Short mmCIF file of C-alpha atoms and ligand atoms in Angstrom, two decimals:
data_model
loop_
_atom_site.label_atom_id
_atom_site.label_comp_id
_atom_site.label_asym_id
_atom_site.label_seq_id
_atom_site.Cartn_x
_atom_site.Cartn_y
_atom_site.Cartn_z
CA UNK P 1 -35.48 -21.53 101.08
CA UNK P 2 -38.04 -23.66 99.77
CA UNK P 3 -38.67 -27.57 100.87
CA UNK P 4 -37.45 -28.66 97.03
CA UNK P 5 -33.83 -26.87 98.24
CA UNK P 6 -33.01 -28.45 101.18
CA UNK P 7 -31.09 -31.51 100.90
CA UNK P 8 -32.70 -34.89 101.88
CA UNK P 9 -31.37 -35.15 105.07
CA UNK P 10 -32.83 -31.26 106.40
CA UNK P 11 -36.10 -32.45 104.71
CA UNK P 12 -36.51 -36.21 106.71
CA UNK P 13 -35.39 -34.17 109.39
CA UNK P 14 -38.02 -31.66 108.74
CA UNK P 15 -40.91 -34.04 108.22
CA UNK P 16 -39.79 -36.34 111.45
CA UNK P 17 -39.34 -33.34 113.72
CA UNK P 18 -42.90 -32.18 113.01
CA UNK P 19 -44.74 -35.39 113.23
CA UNK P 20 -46.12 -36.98 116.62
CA UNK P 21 -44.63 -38.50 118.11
CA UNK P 22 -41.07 -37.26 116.43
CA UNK P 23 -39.35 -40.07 114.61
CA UNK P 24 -36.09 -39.75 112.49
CA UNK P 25 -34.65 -42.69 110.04
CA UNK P 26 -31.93 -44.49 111.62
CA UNK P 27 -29.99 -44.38 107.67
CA UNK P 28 -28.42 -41.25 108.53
CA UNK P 29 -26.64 -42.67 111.80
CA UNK P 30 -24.36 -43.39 109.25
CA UNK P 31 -21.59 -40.56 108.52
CA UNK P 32 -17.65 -40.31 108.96
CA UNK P 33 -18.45 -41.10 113.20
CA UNK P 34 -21.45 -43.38 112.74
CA UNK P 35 -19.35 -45.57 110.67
CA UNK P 36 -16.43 -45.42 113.02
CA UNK P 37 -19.48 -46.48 116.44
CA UNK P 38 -21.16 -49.24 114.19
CA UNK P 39 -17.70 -50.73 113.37
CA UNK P 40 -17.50 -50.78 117.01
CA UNK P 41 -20.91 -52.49 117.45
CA UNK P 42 -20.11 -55.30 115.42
CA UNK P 43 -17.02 -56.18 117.70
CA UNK P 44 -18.45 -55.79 120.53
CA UNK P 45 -19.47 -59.07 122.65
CA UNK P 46 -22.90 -58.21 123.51
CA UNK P 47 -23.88 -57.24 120.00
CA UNK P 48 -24.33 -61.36 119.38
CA UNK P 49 -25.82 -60.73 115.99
CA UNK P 50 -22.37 -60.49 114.39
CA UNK P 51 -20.77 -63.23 115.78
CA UNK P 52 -24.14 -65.89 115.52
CA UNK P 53 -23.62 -65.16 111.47
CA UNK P 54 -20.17 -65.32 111.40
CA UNK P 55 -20.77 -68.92 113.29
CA UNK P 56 -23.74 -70.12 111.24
CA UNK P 57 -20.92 -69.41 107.64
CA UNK P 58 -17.88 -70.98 109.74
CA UNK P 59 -19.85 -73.64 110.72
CA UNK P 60 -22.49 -74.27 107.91
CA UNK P 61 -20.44 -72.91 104.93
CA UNK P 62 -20.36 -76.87 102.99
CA UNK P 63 -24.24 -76.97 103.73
CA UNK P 64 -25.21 -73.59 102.84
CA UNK P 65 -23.54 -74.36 99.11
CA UNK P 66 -24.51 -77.58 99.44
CA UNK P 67 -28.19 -76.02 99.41
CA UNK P 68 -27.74 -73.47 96.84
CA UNK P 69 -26.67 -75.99 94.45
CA UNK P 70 -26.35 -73.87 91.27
CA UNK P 71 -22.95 -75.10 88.98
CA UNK P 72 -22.34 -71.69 87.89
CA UNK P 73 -23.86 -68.08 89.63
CA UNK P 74 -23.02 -64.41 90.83
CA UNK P 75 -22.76 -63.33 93.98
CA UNK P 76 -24.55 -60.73 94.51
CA UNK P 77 -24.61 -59.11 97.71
CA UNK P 78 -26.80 -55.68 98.74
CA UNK P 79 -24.85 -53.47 100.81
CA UNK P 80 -21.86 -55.12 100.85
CA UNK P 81 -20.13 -52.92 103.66
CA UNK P 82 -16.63 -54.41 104.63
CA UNK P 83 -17.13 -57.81 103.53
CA UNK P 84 -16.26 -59.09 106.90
CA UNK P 85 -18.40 -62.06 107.55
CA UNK P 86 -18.97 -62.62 103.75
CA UNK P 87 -14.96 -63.36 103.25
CA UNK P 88 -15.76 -66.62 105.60
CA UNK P 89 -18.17 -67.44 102.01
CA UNK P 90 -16.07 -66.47 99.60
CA UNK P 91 -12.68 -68.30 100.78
CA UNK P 92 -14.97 -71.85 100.89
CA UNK P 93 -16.03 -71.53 97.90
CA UNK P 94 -12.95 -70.64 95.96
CA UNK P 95 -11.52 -73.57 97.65
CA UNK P 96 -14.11 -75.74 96.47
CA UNK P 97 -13.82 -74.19 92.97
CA UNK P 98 -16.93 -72.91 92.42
CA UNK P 99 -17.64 -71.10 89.97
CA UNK P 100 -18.75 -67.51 90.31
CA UNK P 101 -18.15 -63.65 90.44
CA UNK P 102 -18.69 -61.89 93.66
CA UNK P 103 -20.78 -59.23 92.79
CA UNK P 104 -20.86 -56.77 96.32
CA UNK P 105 -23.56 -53.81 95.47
CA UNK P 106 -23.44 -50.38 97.85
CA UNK P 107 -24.58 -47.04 96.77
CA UNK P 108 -21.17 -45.86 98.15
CA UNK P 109 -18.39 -46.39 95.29
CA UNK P 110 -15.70 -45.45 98.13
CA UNK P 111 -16.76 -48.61 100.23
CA UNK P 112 -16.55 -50.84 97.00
CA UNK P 113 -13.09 -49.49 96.03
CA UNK P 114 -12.15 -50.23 99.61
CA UNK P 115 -13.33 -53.47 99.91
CA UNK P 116 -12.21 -54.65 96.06
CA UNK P 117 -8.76 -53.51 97.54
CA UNK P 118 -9.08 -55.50 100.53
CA UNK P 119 -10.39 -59.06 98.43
CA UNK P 120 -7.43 -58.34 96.00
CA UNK P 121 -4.76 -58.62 99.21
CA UNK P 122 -6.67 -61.29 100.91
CA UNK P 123 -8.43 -63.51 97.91
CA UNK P 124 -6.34 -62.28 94.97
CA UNK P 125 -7.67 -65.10 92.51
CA UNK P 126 -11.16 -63.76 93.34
CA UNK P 127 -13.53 -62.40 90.42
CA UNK P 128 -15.15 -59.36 91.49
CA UNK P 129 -17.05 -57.04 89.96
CA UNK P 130 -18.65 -53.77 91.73
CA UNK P 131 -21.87 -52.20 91.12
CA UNK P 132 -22.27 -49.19 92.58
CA UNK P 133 -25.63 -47.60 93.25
CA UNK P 134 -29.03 -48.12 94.88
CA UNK P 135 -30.13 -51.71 94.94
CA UNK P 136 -33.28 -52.41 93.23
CA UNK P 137 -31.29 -49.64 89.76
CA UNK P 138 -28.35 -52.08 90.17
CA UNK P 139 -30.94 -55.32 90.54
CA UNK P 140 -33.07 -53.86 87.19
CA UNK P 141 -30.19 -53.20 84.96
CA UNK P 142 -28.63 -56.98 86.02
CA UNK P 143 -31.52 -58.74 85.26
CA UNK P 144 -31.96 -56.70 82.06
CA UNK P 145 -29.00 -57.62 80.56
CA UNK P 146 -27.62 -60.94 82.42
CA UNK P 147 -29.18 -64.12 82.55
CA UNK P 148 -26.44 -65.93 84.30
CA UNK P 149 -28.38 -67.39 87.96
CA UNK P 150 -27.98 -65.36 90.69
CA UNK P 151 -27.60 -65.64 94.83
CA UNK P 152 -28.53 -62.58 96.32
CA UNK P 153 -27.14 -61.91 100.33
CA UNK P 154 -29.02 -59.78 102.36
CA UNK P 155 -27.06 -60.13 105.58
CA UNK P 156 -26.56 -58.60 108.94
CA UNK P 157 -30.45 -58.19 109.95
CA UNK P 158 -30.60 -55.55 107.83
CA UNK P 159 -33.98 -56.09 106.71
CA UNK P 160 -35.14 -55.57 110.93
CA UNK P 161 -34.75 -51.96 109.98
CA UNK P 162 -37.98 -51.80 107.41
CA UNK P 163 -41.35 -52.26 109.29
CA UNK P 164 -42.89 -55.20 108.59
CA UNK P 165 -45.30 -54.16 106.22
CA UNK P 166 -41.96 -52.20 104.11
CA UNK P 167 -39.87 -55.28 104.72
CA UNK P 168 -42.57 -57.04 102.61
CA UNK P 169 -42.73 -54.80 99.94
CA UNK P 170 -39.10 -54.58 99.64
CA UNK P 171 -38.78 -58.01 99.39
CA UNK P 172 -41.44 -58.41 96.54
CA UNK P 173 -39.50 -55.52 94.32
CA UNK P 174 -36.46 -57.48 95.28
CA UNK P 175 -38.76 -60.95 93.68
CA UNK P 176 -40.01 -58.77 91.11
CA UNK P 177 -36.12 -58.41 89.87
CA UNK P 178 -35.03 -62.01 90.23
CA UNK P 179 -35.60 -64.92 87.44
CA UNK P 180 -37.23 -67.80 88.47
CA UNK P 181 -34.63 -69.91 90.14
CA UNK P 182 -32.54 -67.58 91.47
CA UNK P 183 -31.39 -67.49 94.99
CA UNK P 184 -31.76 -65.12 97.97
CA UNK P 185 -29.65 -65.58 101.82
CA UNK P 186 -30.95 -63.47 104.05
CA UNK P 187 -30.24 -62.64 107.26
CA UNK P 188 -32.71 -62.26 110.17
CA UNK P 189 -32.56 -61.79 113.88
CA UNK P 190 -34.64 -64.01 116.05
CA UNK P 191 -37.02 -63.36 119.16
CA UNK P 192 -35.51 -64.65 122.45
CA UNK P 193 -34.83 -64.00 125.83
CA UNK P 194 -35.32 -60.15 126.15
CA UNK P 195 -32.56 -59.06 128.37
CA UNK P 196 -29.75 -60.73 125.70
CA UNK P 197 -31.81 -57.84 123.15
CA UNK P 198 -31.73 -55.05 125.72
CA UNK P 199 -28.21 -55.98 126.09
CA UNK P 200 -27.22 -55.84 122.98
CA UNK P 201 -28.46 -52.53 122.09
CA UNK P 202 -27.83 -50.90 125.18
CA UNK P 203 -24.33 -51.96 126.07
CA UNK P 204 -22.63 -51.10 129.74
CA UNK P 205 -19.82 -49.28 127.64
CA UNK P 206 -22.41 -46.81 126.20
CA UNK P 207 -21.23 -47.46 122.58
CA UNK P 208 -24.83 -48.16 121.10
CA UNK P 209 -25.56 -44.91 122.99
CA UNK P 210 -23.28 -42.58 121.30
CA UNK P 211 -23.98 -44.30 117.91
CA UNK P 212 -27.58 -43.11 118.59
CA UNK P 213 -26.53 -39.71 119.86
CA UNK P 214 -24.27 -38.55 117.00
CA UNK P 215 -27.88 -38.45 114.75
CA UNK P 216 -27.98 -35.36 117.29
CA UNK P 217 -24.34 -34.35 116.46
CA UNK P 218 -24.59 -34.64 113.03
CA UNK P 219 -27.64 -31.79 112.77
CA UNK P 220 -25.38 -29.62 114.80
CA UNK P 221 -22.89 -30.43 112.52
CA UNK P 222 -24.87 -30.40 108.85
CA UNK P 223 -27.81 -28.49 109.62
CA UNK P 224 -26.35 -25.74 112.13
CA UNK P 225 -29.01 -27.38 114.56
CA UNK P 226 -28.50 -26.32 118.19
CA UNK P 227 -28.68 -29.78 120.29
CA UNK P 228 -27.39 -29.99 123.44
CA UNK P 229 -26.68 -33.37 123.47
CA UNK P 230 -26.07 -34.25 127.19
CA UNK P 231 -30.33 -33.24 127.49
CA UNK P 232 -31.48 -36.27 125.63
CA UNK P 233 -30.85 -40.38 127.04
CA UNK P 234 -30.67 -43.16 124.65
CA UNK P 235 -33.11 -45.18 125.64
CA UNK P 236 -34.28 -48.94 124.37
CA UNK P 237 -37.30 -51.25 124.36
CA UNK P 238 -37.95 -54.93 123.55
CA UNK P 239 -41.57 -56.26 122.96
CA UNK P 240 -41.57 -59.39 122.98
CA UNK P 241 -44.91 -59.93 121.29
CA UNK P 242 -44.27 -57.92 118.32
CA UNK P 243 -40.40 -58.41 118.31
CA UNK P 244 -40.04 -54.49 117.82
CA UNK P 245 -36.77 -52.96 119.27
CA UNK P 246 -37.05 -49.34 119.32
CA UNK P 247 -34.24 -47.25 120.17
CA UNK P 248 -35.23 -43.57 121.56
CA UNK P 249 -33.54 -40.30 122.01
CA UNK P 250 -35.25 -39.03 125.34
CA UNK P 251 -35.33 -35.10 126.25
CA UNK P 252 -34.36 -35.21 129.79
CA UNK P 253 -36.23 -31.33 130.05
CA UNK P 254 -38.66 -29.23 128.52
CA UNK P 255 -36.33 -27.25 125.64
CA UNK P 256 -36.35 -25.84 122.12
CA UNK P 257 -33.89 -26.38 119.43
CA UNK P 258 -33.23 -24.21 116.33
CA UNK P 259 -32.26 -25.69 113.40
CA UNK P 260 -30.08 -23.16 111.35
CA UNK P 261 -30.65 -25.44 107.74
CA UNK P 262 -34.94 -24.71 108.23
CA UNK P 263 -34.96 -21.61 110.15
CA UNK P 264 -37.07 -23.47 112.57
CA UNK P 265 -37.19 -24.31 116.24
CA UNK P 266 -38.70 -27.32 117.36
CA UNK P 267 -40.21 -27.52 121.00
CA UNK P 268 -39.51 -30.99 122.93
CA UNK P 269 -41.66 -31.73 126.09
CA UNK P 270 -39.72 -32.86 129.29
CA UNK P 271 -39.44 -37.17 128.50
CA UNK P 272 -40.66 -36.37 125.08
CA UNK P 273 -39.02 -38.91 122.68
CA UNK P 274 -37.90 -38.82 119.11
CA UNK P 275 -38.30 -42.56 117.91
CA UNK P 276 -34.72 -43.31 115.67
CA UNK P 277 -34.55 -46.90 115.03
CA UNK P 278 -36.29 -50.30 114.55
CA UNK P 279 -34.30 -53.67 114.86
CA UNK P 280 -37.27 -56.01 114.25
CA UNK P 281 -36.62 -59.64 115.61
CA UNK P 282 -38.68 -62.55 114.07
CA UNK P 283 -39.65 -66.06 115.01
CA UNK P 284 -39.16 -68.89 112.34
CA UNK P 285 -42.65 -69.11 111.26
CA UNK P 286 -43.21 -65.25 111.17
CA UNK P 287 -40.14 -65.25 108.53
CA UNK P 288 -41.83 -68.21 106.30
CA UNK P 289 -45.28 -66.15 106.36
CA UNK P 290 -42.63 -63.08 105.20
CA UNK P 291 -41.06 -65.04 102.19
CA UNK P 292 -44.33 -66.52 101.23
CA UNK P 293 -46.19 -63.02 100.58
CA UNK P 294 -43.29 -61.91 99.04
CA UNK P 295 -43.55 -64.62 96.23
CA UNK P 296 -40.37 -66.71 97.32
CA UNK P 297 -39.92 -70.60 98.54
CA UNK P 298 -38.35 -71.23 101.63
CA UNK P 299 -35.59 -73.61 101.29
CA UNK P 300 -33.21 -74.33 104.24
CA UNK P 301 -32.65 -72.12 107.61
CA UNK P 302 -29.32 -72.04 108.85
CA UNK P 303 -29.17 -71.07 112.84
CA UNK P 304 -26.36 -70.98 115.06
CA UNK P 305 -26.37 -73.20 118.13
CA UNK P 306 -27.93 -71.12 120.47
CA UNK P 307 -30.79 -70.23 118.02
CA UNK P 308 -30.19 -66.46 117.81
CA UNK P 309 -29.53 -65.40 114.49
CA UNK P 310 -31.18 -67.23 110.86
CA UNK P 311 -29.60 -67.02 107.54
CA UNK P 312 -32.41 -68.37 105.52
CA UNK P 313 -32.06 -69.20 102.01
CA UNK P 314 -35.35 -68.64 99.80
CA UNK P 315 -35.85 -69.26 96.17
CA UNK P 316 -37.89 -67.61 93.35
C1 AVI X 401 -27.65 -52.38 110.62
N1 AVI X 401 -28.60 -52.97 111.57
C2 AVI X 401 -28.94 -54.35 111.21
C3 AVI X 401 -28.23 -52.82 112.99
C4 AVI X 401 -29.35 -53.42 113.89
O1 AVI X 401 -29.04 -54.32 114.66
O2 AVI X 401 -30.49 -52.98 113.78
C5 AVI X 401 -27.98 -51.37 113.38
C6 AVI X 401 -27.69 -51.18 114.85
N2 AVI X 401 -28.25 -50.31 115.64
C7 AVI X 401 -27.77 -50.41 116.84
N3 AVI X 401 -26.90 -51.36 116.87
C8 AVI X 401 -26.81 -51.88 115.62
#
């Protein structure tokens, strides 16, 4: 088989297995179980990042529309997931009768149809309307053929999962797509005391853990890979310089593992690590030096009261 016939997934896996140090992208943590352990994450008490944003829209919801301040918009939110914490949004507003259209984009049309379900139970006067696909196609053909203003949400600390240097490109294509005047909430995750990090990503129940692990799973699984998955440790790290959180999949021993998918082994050195994911944490000026180089104005942050978790709202 050629590298142009394997499917995306054998060739990231592929290309990260080879390099050094080894390094996979945490994007496909996310199948049937990965879904399942991350909907555990987000209700579990030491993941704070879940409950600070669900405080800052309880809390701040009057403020944050106060501070948008638009008479007429869409809602448009990237990766939309289960609309958990956005709901909190979407009830004040309809109460206040604002108007808008919830726009939730995902490249999964099963999650949309799930959570367009769920809104039509729970908010049933609601306008949604779904756009399915990858963000910045979805972003293009809106701005192409809608001029009505827009709020983007960008929730969850998603964007700790790009690099810096990506997180700043992606937010410039994201400016690129926007008119002037349109809106962006985003959601970051701030520096602070390091053990309430560690904590958080390495919980005593070993949830986080197994999350991590089933990236092992799932190449047994999709790729016929042989991984023994008791060999390798989860294994986390805070700097609290940088604000990088790195999550690790440790080989306890020296071992090799064949995946069936390349008809390749790969050789892992006892404590040899394959790097899987980056949560990046941020201080407040660090995130205004962000929205600046990406071409946007900072308007308003919104913390919670312990000064976790920001949803900062930028302009174009
Ligand atoms: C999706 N993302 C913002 C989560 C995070 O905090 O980086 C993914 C996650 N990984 C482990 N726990 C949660």
């Amino acid at each position: 088989m050629t590298t142009a016939e394997l499917s995306a997934f054998a060739r990231d896996v592929l290309h990260g297995l080879s390099k050094t140090p080894k390094q996979l992208p945490s994007m496909y943590f996310y199948d049937e179980q990965g879904d399942q352990l991350f909907q555990r994450i987000m209700h579990m008490p030491e993941y704070y990042l879940m409950n600070c944003e669900l405080d800052i829209f309880e809390q701040q919801k009057a403020q944050i529309l106060n501070a948008i301040g638009l008479e007429h918009f869409h809602l448009l939110e990237l990766g939309a997931g289960d609309g958990y914490k956005t709901r909190v949004l979407l009830r004040y507003f309809m109460e206040q009768s604002v108007d808008f259209e919830y726009q939730p984009v995902d490249i999964s049309p099963n999650v949309l149809l799930e959570l367009e379900q769920r809104l039509r139970e729970e908010l049933p006067e609601l306008k949604v309307h779904s756009l399915p696909g990858d963000y910045f196609k979805v972003l293009h053909e809106v701005k192409e053929t809608d001029a009505t203003p827009k709020v983007v949400l960008f929730l969850g600390a998603n964007i700790g999962n790009y690099p810096q240097k990506r997180a700043a490109a992606f937010l410039r294509h994201l400016q690129d797509e926007l008119n002037p005047g349109d809106k962006l909430l985003i959601g970051f995750d701030l520096k602070k005391d390091p053990d309430v990090i560690l904590c958080a990503y390495n919980d005593p129940a070993g949830i986080t853990a197994a999350f991590n692990l089933n990236l092992l799973e799932r190449m047994n699984r999709e790729l016929g890979a042989n991984f023994n998955v008791q060999d390798f440790r989860h294994w986390e790290s805070y700097d609290p310089v940088t604000g990088a959180t790195r999550s690790f999949l440790v080989s306890e021993k020296a071992q090799h593992v064949f995946i069936k998918a390349l008809n390749r082994s790969f050789h892992f050195d006892a404590w040899e690590a394959i790097n899987v994911e980056l949560s990046q944490k941020y201080s407040l000026p660090e995130i205004e030096s962000l929205a600046r180089e990406a071409g946007f104005q900072v308007e308003q942050h919104f913390t919670d009261d312990q000064g976790y978790f920001v949803d900062s709202l930028w302009c174009k």
